[in-house]
Coordinates of C-alpha atoms in Angstrom, one line a residue:
M1 CA -6.5 -8.4 -22.5
S2 CA -5.7 -5.0 -21.1
H3 CA -4.6 -4.8 -17.5
S4 CA -6.4 -2.5 -15.1
F5 CA -4.7 -0.6 -12.3
I6 CA -5.7 1.4 -9.3
E7 CA -4.7 4.5 -7.4
T8 CA -6.0 5.2 -4.0
I9 CA -5.6 8.8 -2.9
K10 CA -6.3 10.3 0.5
L11 CA -8.8 13.1 0.8
L12 CA -8.8 14.8 4.2
D13 CA -11.0 17.8 5.0
G14 CA -11.2 18.7 1.4
G15 CA -7.5 18.4 0.7
I16 CA -5.9 15.8 -1.7
F17 CA -2.6 14.4 -0.3
H18 CA 0.7 13.5 -2.0
L19 CA -0.6 13.6 -5.6
E20 CA 2.8 13.9 -7.1
Y21 CA 3.8 10.4 -5.8
H22 CA 0.6 8.9 -7.3
Q23 CA 1.2 10.6 -10.6
E24 CA 4.7 9.3 -10.7
R25 CA 3.4 5.8 -10.2
V26 CA 0.8 6.2 -13.0
C27 CA 3.6 7.4 -15.3
H28 CA 5.7 4.4 -14.4
T29 CA 2.8 2.0 -15.0
F30 CA 2.1 3.6 -18.4
S31 CA 5.7 3.3 -19.5
R32 CA 5.7 -0.4 -18.7
F33 CA 2.2 -1.4 -19.9
F34 CA 0.9 1.3 -22.2
P35 CA 4.1 2.8 -23.7
N36 CA 2.3 4.2 -26.8
E37 CA -0.5 5.9 -24.9
N38 CA -0.6 9.4 -23.4
V39 CA -0.5 9.4 -19.6
F40 CA -3.5 11.0 -18.0
S41 CA -3.2 13.7 -15.3
L42 CA -4.6 12.8 -11.9
S43 CA -4.9 16.5 -11.1
N44 CA -7.1 17.1 -14.2
I45 CA -9.4 14.2 -13.2
I46 CA -9.7 15.4 -9.6
K47 CA -10.4 19.0 -10.7
K48 CA -13.6 17.8 -12.5
H49 CA -15.1 16.6 -9.2
T50 CA -16.5 18.2 -6.1
F51 CA -15.4 16.7 -2.8
P52 CA -16.6 17.0 0.8
K53 CA -14.8 19.7 2.9
E54 CA -14.8 17.6 6.1
G55 CA -13.9 14.1 6.9
K56 CA -11.5 11.4 5.6
Y57 CA -12.2 9.8 2.3
K58 CA -10.6 7.3 0.0
V59 CA -10.5 8.5 -3.6
R60 CA -10.2 5.5 -5.9
I61 CA -9.2 5.8 -9.6
V62 CA -9.3 2.7 -11.7
Y63 CA -7.6 2.9 -15.1
S64 CA -6.6 0.9 -18.1
R65 CA -5.7 1.5 -21.7
E66 CA -9.4 2.2 -22.3
G67 CA -9.8 5.0 -19.8
N68 CA -10.4 5.7 -16.1
T69 CA -13.2 5.9 -13.5
I70 CA -13.2 7.7 -10.2
E71 CA -15.1 6.9 -7.0
M72 CA -15.0 8.1 -3.4
S73 CA -16.0 6.5 -0.1
P74 CA -15.6 7.4 3.6
Y75 CA -12.5 5.9 5.2
Q76 CA -12.3 4.3 8.6
I77 CA -9.4 2.3 10.1
K78 CA -10.2 -1.4 10.7
P79 CA -8.6 -2.6 14.0
I80 CA -6.4 -5.7 13.8
S81 CA -6.7 -8.3 16.6
T82 CA -5.3 -11.3 14.8
L83 CA -2.3 -11.3 12.6
K84 CA -0.5 -14.1 10.8
F85 CA 2.4 -14.8 8.5
V86 CA 1.5 -16.3 5.1
N87 CA 3.8 -17.5 2.4
A88 CA 3.5 -15.7 -1.0
E89 CA 6.2 -17.3 -3.0
N90 CA 6.3 -16.8 -6.8
F91 CA 3.9 -13.8 -6.6
D92 CA 4.6 -10.5 -8.2
Y93 CA 2.7 -7.4 -7.2
S94 CA 5.3 -4.8 -8.2
Y95 CA 2.6 -2.7 -10.0
K96 CA -0.7 -1.7 -8.4
F97 CA -3.0 -4.1 -10.3
L98 CA -6.8 -3.9 -9.8
D99 CA -6.9 -7.7 -9.6
R100 CA -5.9 -8.6 -6.1
S101 CA -7.7 -11.9 -6.0
F102 CA -4.5 -13.8 -5.1
L103 CA -3.7 -11.6 -2.1
N104 CA -7.3 -11.7 -0.9
A105 CA -7.5 -15.4 -1.2
L106 CA -4.4 -15.9 0.9
K107 CA -5.8 -13.5 3.5
E108 CA -9.2 -15.3 3.6
N109 CA -7.6 -18.7 4.0
S110 CA -5.6 -17.5 7.0
K111 CA -8.8 -16.7 9.0
A112 CA -6.9 -13.7 10.5
D113 CA -7.9 -10.0 10.5
E114 CA -4.7 -9.3 8.6
V115 CA -1.7 -11.1 7.2
I116 CA 2.0 -10.3 6.5
F117 CA 3.3 -12.1 3.4
L118 CA 6.7 -13.8 3.4
K119 CA 8.9 -14.6 0.5
N120 CA 11.7 -17.1 1.2
G121 CA 11.3 -16.2 4.9
M122 CA 11.7 -12.5 4.2
V123 CA 9.0 -10.1 5.4
T124 CA 7.2 -8.1 2.8
D125 CA 3.8 -6.4 3.0
S126 CA 0.4 -6.9 4.5
S127 CA -2.7 -7.5 2.2
Y128 CA -3.3 -3.8 1.8
A129 CA -0.3 -1.9 3.2
N130 CA 3.5 -1.8 3.4
T131 CA 4.8 -2.8 6.8
I132 CA 7.1 -0.9 9.2
F133 CA 8.7 -2.2 12.4
F134 CA 9.6 -0.2 15.6
D135 CA 12.6 -1.3 17.8
G136 CA 11.9 1.3 20.5
Q137 CA 13.8 4.1 18.8
Q138 CA 13.5 3.9 15.0
W139 CA 11.0 2.6 12.4
F140 CA 12.3 0.2 9.7
T141 CA 10.7 -1.1 6.6
P142 CA 11.6 -4.4 4.8
S143 CA 13.8 -4.1 1.7
T144 CA 11.8 -7.1 0.4
F145 CA 8.5 -5.4 -0.3
L146 CA 5.9 -6.6 -2.8
L147 CA 4.8 -3.1 -3.8
N148 CA 6.9 0.0 -3.3
G149 CA 4.0 2.1 -2.1
T150 CA 3.7 5.9 -2.3
C151 CA 3.7 6.4 1.5
R152 CA 6.7 4.1 1.8
Q153 CA 8.6 6.1 -0.8
R154 CA 7.8 9.4 0.9
L155 CA 8.7 8.3 4.4
L156 CA 12.0 6.9 3.2
K157 CA 12.7 10.2 1.4
E158 CA 11.8 12.2 4.5
G159 CA 14.1 10.0 6.6
K160 CA 11.2 8.9 8.9
I161 CA 11.8 5.2 8.2
K162 CA 14.9 3.2 7.2
E163 CA 15.0 0.2 4.8
I164 CA 16.6 -3.0 6.0
P165 CA 16.3 -6.8 5.2
I166 CA 13.9 -8.3 7.8
H167 CA 13.5 -12.1 8.2
Y168 CA 10.5 -13.4 10.0
T169 CA 12.9 -14.7 12.8
D170 CA 13.9 -11.0 13.4
I171 CA 10.4 -10.0 14.5
P172 CA 11.0 -10.6 18.3
A173 CA 13.7 -7.8 18.1
F174 CA 10.9 -5.3 17.4
K175 CA 8.2 -3.9 19.7
Q176 CA 5.6 -2.8 17.2
I177 CA 4.4 -3.4 13.6
G178 CA 2.9 -0.5 11.7
F179 CA 0.9 -0.4 8.5
I180 CA 1.4 2.4 6.0
N181 CA -0.3 3.2 2.7
A182 CA -1.9 6.3 1.0
M183 CA -4.6 6.3 3.7
L184 CA -2.4 5.3 6.7
D185 CA 0.6 7.3 7.9
I186 CA 3.1 6.4 10.7
G187 CA 1.2 5.7 13.9
D188 CA -2.2 5.5 12.4
L189 CA -2.4 1.7 12.7
T190 CA 0.1 -0.3 14.8
V191 CA 0.0 -3.6 16.7
N192 CA 2.2 -5.2 19.2
T193 CA 4.7 -7.8 17.7
A194 CA 3.4 -10.3 20.3
L195 CA 0.4 -10.7 18.0
L196 CA 2.6 -12.4 15.5
S197 CA 5.1 -14.1 17.8
S198 CA 2.3 -16.0 19.5
Q199 CA 1.1 -17.5 16.3

């Protein structure tokens, strides 16, 4: 059975963001799963479509060995009022698989708005974003991620975040938790660490 993968790309006021990072991930995925296939160009796919000139949209490209599809939907940030740690031992999401049923099931079972997955006590990602932690001066991201997201890679390269090991017992040392992905940059979605420490 052929695996299916997904790329989620930000469209803001008619502009496509950080396409080179998404293309690099597609190439990396092809080299691992479809080494004998020609890698498609995200830029060529996007050029064939007309997008709105105003507003924030999620452009979703699903692809496999058999081909690809593209769809677009308006994007709004969902606030987080409950946040829990959930163990995700023995789970690998190092590639952006379309099938996220395991992650979604863990989140649904938690009965929380959002979860942060732990592996052997080490902090990883939330159900849909990489995590960053603010100590009052600097943003840090766990070195024990599930998926090395495009936004995470870019912010590390730009020096806006630093990578360190973060154990769940380290959380009280931080003031805020942020969530970053292709749709969310630093500061777009943050919560107070008290949300977790009170669990």
